[in-house]
PDB file of C-alpha atoms and ligand atoms in Angstrom:
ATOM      1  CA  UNK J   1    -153.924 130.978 -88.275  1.00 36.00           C
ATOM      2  CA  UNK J   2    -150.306 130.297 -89.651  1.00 38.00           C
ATOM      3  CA  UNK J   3    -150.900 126.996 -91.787  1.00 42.00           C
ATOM      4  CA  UNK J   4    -151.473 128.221 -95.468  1.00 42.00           C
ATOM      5  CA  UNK J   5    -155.428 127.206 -96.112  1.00 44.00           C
ATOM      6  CA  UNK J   6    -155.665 128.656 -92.898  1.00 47.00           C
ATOM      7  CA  UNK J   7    -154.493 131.993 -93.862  1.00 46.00           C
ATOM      8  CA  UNK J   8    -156.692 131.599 -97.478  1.00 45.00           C
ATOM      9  CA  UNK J   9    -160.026 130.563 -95.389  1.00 52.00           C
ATOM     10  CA  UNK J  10    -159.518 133.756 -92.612  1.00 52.00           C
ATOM     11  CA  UNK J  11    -159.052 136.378 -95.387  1.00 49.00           C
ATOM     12  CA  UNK J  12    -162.273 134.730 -97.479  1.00 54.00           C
ATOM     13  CA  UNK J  13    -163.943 134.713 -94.458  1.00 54.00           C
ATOM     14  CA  UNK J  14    -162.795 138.699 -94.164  1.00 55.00           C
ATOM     15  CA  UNK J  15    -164.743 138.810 -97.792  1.00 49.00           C
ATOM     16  CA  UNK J  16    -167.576 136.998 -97.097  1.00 54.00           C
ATOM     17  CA  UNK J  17    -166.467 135.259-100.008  1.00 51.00           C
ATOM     18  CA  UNK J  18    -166.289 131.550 -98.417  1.00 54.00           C
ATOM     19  CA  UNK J  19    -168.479 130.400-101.489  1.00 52.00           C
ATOM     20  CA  UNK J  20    -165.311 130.751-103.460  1.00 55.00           C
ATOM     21  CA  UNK J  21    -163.554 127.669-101.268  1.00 72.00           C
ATOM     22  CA  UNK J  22    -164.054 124.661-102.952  1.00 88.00           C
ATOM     23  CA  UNK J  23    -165.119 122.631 -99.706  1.00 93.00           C
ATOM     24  CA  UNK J  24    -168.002 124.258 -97.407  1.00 94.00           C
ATOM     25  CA  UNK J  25    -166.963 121.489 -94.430  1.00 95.00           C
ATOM     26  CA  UNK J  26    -163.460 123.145 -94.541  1.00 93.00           C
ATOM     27  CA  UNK J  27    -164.852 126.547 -94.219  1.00 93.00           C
ATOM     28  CA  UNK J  28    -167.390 125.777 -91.479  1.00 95.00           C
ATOM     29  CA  UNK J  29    -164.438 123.532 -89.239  1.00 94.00           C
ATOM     30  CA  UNK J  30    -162.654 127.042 -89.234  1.00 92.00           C
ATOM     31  CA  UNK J  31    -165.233 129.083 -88.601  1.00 94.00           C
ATOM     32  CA  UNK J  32    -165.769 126.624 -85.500  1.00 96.00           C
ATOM     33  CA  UNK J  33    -162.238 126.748 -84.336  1.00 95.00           C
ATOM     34  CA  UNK J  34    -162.760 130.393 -85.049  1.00 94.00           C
ATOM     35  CA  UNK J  35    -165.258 130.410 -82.599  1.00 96.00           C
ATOM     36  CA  UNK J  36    -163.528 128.265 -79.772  1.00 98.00           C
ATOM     37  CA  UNK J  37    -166.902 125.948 -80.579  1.00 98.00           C
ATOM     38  CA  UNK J  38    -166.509 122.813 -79.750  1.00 98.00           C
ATOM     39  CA  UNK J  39    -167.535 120.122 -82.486  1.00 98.00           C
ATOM     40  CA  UNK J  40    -166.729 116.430 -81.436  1.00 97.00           C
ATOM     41  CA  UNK J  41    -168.741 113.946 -82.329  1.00 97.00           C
ATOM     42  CA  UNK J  42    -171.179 114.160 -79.348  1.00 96.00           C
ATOM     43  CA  UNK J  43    -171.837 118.142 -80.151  1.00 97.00           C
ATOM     44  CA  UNK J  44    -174.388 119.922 -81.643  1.00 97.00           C
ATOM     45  CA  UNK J  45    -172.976 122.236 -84.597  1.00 98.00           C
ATOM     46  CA  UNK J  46    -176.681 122.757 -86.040  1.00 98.00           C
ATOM     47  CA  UNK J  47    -176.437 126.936 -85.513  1.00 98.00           C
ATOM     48  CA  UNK J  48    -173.269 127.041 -87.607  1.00 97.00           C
ATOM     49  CA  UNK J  49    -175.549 125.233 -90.764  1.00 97.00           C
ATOM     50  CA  UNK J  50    -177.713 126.976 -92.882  1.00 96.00           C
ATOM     51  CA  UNK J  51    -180.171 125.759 -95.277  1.00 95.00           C
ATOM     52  CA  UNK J  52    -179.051 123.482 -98.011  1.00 95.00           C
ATOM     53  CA  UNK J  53    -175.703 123.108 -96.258  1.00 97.00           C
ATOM     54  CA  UNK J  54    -176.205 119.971 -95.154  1.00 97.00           C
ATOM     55  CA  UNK J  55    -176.771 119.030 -98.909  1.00 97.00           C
ATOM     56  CA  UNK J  56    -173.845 120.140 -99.861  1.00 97.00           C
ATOM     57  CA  UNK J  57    -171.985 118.706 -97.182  1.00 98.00           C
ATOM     58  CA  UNK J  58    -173.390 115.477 -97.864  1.00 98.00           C
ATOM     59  CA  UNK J  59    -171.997 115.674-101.394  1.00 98.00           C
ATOM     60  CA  UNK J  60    -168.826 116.381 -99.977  1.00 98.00           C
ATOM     61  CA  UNK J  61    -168.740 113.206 -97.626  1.00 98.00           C
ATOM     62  CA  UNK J  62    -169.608 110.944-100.564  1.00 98.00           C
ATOM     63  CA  UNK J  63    -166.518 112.384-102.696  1.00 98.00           C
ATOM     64  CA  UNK J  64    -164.524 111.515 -98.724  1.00 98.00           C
ATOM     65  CA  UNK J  65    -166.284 108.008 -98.633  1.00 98.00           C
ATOM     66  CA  UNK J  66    -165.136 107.166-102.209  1.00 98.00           C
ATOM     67  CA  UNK J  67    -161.715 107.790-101.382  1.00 98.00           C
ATOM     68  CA  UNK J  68    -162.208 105.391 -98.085  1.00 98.00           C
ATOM     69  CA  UNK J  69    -163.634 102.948-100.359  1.00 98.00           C
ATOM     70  CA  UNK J  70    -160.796 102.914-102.871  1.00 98.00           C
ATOM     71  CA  UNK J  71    -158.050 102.576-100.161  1.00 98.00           C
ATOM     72  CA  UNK J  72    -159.946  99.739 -98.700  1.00 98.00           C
ATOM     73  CA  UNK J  73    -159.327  98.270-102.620  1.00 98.00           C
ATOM     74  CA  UNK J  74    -163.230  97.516-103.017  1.00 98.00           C
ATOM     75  CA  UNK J  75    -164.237  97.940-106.528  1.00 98.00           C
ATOM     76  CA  UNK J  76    -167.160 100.596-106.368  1.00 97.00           C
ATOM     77  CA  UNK J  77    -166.964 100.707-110.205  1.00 96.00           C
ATOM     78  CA  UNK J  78    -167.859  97.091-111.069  1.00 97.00           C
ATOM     79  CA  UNK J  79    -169.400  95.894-107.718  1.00 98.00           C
ATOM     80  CA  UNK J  80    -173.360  96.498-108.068  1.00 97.00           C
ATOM     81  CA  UNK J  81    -173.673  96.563-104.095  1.00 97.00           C
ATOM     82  CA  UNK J  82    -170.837  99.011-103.644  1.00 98.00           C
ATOM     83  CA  UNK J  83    -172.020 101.359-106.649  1.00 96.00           C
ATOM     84  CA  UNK J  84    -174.110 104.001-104.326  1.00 96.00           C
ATOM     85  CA  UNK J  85    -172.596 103.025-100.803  1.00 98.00           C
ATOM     86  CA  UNK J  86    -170.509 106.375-100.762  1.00 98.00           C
ATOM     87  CA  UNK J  87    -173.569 108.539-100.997  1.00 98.00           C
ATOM     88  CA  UNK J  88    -175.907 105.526 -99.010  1.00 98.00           C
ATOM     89  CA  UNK J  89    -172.915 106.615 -96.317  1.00 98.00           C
ATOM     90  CA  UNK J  90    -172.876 110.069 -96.553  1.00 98.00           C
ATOM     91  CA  UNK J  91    -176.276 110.339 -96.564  1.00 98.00           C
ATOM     92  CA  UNK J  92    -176.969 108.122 -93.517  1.00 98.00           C
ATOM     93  CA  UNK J  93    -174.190 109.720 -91.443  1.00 98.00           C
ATOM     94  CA  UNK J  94    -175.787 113.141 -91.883  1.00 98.00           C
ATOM     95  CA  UNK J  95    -179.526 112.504 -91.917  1.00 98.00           C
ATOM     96  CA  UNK J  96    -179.996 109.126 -89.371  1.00 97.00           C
ATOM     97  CA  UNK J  97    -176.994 108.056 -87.115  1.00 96.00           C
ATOM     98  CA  UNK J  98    -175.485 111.576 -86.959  1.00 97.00           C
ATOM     99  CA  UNK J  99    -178.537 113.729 -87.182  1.00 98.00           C
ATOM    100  CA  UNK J 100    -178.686 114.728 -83.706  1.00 98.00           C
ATOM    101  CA  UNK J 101    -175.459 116.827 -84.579  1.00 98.00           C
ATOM    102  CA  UNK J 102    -176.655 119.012 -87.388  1.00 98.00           C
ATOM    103  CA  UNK J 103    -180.937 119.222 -86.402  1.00 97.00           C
ATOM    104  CA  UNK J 104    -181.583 121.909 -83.934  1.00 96.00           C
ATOM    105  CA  UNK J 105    -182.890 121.069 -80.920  1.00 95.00           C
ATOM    106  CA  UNK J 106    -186.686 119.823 -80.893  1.00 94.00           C
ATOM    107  CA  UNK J 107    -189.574 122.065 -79.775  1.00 90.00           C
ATOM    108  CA  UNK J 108    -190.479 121.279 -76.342  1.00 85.00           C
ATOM    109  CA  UNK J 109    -192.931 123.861 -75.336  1.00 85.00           C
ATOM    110  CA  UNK J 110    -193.601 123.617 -71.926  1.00 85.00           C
ATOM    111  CA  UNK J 111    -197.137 123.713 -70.389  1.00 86.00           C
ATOM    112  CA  UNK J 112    -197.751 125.360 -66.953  1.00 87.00           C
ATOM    113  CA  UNK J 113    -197.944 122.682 -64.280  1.00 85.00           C
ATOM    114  CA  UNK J 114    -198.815 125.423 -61.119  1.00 85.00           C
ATOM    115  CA  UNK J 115    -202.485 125.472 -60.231  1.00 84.00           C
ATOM    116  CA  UNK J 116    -203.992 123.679 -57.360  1.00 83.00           C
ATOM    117  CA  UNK J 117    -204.650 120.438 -58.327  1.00 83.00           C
ATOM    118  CA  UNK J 118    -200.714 120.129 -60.343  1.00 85.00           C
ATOM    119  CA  UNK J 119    -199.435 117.188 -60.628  1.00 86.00           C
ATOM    120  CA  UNK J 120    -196.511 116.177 -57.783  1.00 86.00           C
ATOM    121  CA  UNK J 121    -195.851 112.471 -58.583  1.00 91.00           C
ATOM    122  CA  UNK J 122    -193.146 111.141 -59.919  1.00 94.00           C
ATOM    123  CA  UNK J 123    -193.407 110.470 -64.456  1.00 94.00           C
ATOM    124  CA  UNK J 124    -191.123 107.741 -66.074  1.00 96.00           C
ATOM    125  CA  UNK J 125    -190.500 108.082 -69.315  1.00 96.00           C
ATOM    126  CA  UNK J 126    -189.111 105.142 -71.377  1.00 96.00           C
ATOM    127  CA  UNK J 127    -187.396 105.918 -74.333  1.00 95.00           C
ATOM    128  CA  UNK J 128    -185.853 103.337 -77.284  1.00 94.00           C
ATOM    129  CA  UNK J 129    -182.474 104.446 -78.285  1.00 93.00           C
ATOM    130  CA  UNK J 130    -180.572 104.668 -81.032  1.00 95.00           C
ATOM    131  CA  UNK J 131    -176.664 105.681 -81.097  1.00 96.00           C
ATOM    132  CA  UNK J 132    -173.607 104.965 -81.989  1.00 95.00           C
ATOM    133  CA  UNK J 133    -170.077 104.870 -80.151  1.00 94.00           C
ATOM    134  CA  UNK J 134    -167.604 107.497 -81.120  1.00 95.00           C
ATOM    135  CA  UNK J 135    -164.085 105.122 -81.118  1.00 94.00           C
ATOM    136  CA  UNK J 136    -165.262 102.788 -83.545  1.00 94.00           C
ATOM    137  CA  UNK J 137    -168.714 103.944 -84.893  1.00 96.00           C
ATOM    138  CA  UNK J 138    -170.366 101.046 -84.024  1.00 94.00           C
ATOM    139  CA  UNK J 139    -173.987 100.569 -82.803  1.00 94.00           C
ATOM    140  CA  UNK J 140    -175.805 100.974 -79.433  1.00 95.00           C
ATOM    141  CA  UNK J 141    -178.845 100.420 -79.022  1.00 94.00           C
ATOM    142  CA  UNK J 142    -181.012 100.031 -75.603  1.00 94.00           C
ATOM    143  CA  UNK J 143    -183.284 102.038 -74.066  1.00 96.00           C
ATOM    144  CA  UNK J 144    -183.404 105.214 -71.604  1.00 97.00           C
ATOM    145  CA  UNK J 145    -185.950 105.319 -68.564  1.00 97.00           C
ATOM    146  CA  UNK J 146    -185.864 109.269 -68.007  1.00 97.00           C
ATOM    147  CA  UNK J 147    -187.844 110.311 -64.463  1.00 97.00           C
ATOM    148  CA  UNK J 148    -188.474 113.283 -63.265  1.00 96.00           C
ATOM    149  CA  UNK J 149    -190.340 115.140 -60.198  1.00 95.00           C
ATOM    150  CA  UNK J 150    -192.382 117.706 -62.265  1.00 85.00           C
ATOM    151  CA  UNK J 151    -191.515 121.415 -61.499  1.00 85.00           C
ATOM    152  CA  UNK J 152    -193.897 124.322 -62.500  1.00 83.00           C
ATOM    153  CA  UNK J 153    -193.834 123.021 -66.252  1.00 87.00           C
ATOM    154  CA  UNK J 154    -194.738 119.889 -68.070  1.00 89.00           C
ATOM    155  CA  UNK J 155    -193.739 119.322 -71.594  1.00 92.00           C
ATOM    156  CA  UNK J 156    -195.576 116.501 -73.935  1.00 91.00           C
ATOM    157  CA  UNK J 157    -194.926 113.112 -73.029  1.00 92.00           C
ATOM    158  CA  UNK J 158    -193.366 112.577 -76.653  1.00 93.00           C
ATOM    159  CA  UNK J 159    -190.992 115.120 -76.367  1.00 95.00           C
ATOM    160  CA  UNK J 160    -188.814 113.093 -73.730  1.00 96.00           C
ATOM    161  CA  UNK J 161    -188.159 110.669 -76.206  1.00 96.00           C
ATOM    162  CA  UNK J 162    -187.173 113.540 -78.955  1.00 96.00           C
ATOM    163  CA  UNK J 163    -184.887 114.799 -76.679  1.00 97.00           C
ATOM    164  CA  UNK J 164    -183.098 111.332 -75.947  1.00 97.00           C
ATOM    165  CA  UNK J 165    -183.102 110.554 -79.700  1.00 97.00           C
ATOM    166  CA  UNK J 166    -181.281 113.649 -80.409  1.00 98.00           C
ATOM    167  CA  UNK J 167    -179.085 113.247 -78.052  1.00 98.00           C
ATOM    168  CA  UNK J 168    -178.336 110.196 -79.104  1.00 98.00           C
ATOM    169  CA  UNK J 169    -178.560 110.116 -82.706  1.00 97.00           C
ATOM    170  CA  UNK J 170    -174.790 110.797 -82.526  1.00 97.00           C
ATOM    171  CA  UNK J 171    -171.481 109.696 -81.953  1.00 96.00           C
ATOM    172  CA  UNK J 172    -171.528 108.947 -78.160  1.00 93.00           C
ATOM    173  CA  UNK J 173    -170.055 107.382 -74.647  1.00 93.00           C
ATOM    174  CA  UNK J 174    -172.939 105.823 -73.268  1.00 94.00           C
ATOM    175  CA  UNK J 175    -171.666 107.628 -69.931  1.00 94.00           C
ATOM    176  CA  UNK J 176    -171.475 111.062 -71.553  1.00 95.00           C
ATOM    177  CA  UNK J 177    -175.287 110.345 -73.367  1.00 96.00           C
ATOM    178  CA  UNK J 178    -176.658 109.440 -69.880  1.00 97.00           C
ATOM    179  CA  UNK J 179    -175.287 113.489 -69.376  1.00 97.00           C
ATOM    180  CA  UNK J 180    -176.547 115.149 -72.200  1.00 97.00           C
ATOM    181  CA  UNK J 181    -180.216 113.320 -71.711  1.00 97.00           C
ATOM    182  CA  UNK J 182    -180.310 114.457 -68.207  1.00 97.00           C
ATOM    183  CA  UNK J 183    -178.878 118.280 -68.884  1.00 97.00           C
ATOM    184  CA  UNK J 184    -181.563 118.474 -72.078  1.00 96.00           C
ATOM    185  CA  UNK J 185    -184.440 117.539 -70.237  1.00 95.00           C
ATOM    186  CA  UNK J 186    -183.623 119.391 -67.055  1.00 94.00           C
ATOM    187  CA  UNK J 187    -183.587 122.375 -69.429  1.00 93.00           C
ATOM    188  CA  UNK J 188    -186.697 121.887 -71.268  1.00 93.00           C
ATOM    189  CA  UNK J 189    -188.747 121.244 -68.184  1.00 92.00           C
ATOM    190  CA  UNK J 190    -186.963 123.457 -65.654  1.00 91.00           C
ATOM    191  CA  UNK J 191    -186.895 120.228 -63.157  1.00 92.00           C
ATOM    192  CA  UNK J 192    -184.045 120.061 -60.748  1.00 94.00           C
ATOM    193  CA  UNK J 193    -185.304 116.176 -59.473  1.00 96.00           C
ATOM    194  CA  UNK J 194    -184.376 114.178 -62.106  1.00 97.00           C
ATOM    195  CA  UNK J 195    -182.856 110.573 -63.207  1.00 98.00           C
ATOM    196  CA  UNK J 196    -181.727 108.830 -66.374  1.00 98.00           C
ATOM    197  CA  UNK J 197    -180.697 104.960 -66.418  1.00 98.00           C
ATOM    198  CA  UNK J 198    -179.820 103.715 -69.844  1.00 97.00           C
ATOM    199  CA  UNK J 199    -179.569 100.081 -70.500  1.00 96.00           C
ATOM    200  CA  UNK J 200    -177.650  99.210 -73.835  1.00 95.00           C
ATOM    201  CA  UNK J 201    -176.129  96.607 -76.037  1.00 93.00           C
ATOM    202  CA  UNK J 202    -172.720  98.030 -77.584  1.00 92.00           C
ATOM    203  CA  UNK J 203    -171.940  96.747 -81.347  1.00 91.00           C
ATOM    204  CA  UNK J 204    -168.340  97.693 -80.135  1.00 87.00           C
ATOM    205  CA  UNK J 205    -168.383  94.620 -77.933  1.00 86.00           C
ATOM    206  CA  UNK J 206    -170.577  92.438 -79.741  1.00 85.00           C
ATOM    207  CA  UNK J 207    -168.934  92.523 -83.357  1.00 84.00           C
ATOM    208  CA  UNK J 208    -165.640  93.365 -82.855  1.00 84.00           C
ATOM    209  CA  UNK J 209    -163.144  93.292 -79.464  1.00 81.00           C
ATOM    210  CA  UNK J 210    -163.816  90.757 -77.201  1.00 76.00           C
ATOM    211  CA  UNK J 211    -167.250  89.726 -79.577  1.00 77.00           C
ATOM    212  CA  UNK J 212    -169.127  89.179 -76.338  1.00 74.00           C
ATOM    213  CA  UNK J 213    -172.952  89.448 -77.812  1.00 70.00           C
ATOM    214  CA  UNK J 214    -174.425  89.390 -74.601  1.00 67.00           C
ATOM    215  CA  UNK J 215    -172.893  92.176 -73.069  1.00 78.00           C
ATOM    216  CA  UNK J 216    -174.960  94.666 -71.804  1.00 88.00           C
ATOM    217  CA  UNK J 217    -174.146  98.285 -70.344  1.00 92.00           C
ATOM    218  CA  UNK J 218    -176.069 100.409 -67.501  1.00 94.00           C
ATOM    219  CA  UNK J 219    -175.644 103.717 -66.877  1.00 96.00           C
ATOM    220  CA  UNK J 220    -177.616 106.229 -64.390  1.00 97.00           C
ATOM    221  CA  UNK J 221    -177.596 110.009 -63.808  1.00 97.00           C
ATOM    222  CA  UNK J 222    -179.275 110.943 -60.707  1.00 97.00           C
ATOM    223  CA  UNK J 223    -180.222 114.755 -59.568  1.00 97.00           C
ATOM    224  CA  UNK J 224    -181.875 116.149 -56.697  1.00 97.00           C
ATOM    225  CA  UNK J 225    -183.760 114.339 -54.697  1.00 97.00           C
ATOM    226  CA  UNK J 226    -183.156 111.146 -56.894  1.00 97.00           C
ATOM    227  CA  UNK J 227    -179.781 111.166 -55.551  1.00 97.00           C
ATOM    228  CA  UNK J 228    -180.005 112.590 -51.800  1.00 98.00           C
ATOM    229  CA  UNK J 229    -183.454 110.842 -51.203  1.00 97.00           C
ATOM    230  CA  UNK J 230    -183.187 107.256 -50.814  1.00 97.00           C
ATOM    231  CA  UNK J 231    -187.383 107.147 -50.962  1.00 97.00           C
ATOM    232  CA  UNK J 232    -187.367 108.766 -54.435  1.00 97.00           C
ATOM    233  CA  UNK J 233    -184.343 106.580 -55.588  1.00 97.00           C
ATOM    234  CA  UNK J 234    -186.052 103.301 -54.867  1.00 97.00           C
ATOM    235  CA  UNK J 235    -189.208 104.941 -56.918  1.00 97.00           C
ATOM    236  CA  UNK J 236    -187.818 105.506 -59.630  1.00 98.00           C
ATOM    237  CA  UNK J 237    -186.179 101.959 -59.960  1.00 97.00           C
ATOM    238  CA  UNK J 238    -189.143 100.270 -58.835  1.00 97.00           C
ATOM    239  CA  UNK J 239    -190.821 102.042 -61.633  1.00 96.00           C
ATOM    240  CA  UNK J 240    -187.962 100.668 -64.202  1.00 96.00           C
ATOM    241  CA  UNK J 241    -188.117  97.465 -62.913  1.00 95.00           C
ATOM    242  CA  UNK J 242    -192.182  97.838 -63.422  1.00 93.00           C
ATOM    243  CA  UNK J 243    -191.824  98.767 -66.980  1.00 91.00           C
ATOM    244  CA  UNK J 244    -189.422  96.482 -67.941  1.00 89.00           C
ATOM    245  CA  UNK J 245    -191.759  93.776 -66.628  1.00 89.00           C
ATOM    246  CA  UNK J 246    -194.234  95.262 -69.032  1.00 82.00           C
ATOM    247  CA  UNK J 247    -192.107  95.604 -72.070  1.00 70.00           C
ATOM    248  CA  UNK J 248    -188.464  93.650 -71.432  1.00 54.00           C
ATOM    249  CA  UNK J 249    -185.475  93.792 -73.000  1.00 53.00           C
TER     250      UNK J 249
HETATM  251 ZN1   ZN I   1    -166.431 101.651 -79.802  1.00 84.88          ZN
END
């Protein structure tokens, strides 16, 4: 580190003094860059948070959101509707549209799925989503259809969902959440056959841009057999097209 605060944070950091730097977020971003650890929007940084950080860190995005406020010249002082929106914005970045950043991963214990009468089919999961896009922080909302050939495990039909939402209860390319949703629930059930198709409308296009509000985006990750098997491709849409007929969007 050459910058000045730089230098201040390492040698606190030396002390395990940090509690001495006025701003926790500061100390944490260079304990991250410390680290190599990547933290962009669409990352994870819940192991580098301990308990009541996020607390404090909300306090410290409300003191950040005032200053937005003032240089957009709104008059938080006098305005009854903008009195609590700095807090109401700190609060809703850390604990709903960003949460899937700072909550560690959900508990998806896996049941055995190996004695002789397992089950071989195909499952489709469909999953309502809730995100937001990372260039303008804008909504997205749609719906993930997660399949998967079981392996030797089986985890609780809920916990697909809690995997998408985390995933996507954070700032996100629809492309790069199609990913993470596939990579998380590969890891949680240990299943190397596996698809994700994601159909969602972008606030980015609908409110702002070219204001097209009937725009809508598809994405699919395919694995395995869901890619090389034409047979298990088909299934899987078939089954989308099935559910959708059951509950459309
Ligand atoms: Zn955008």
């Amino acid at each position: 580190m050459t910058n000045k605060n730089g230098t201040a944070l390492e040698a606190m950091a030396g002390d395990g003094g940090y509690k001495e730097e006025k701003y926790l977020g500061n100390y944490l971003r260079f304990k991250m860059k410390r680290d190599n650890k990547r933290f962009w929007a669409g990352d994870n940084i819940s192991e580098y948070l301990k308990e009541g950080d996020k607390e404090r860190l909300i306090d410290e995005a409300t003191e950040a959101f005032e200053l937005v406020l003032d240089r957009l010249l709104i008059d938080r002082d006098n305005d009854p509707n903008s009195k609590g929106t700095a807090r109401r914005l700190a609060k809703m970045y850390f604990n709903e549209i960003m949460a899937g950043r700072y909550e560690t991963p959900p508990d998806a214990t896996a049941f055995p799925n190996d004695s002789a009468d397992r089950y071989e089919g195909m499952l489709v999961v469909r999953s309502e989503l809730r995100s937001m896009c990372s260039h303008h922080h804008q909504p997205v909302s749609g719906v993930a259809y997660i399949g998967i050939i079981a392996s030797s495990k089986l985890i609780g039909l809920s916990k697909y969902t809690r995997i998408a939402q985390w995933c996507a209860r954070r700032g996100t390319l629809q492309e790069e959440l199609c990913n993470d949703i596939a990579r998380e629930i590969q890891k949680a059930t240990g299943a190397e056959n596996l698809g994700v198709y994601i159909q969602a409308t972008h606030g980015c296009c609908e409110n702002r841009g070219i204001m097209a509000h009937s725009s809508l985006t598809q994405t699919t990750v395919l694995k395995g057999s869901f890619k090389d098997d034409p047979g298990t491709k088909k299934e899987f849409f078939d089954n989308i097209k099935m559910q959708q007929e059951f509950a459309p969007r």
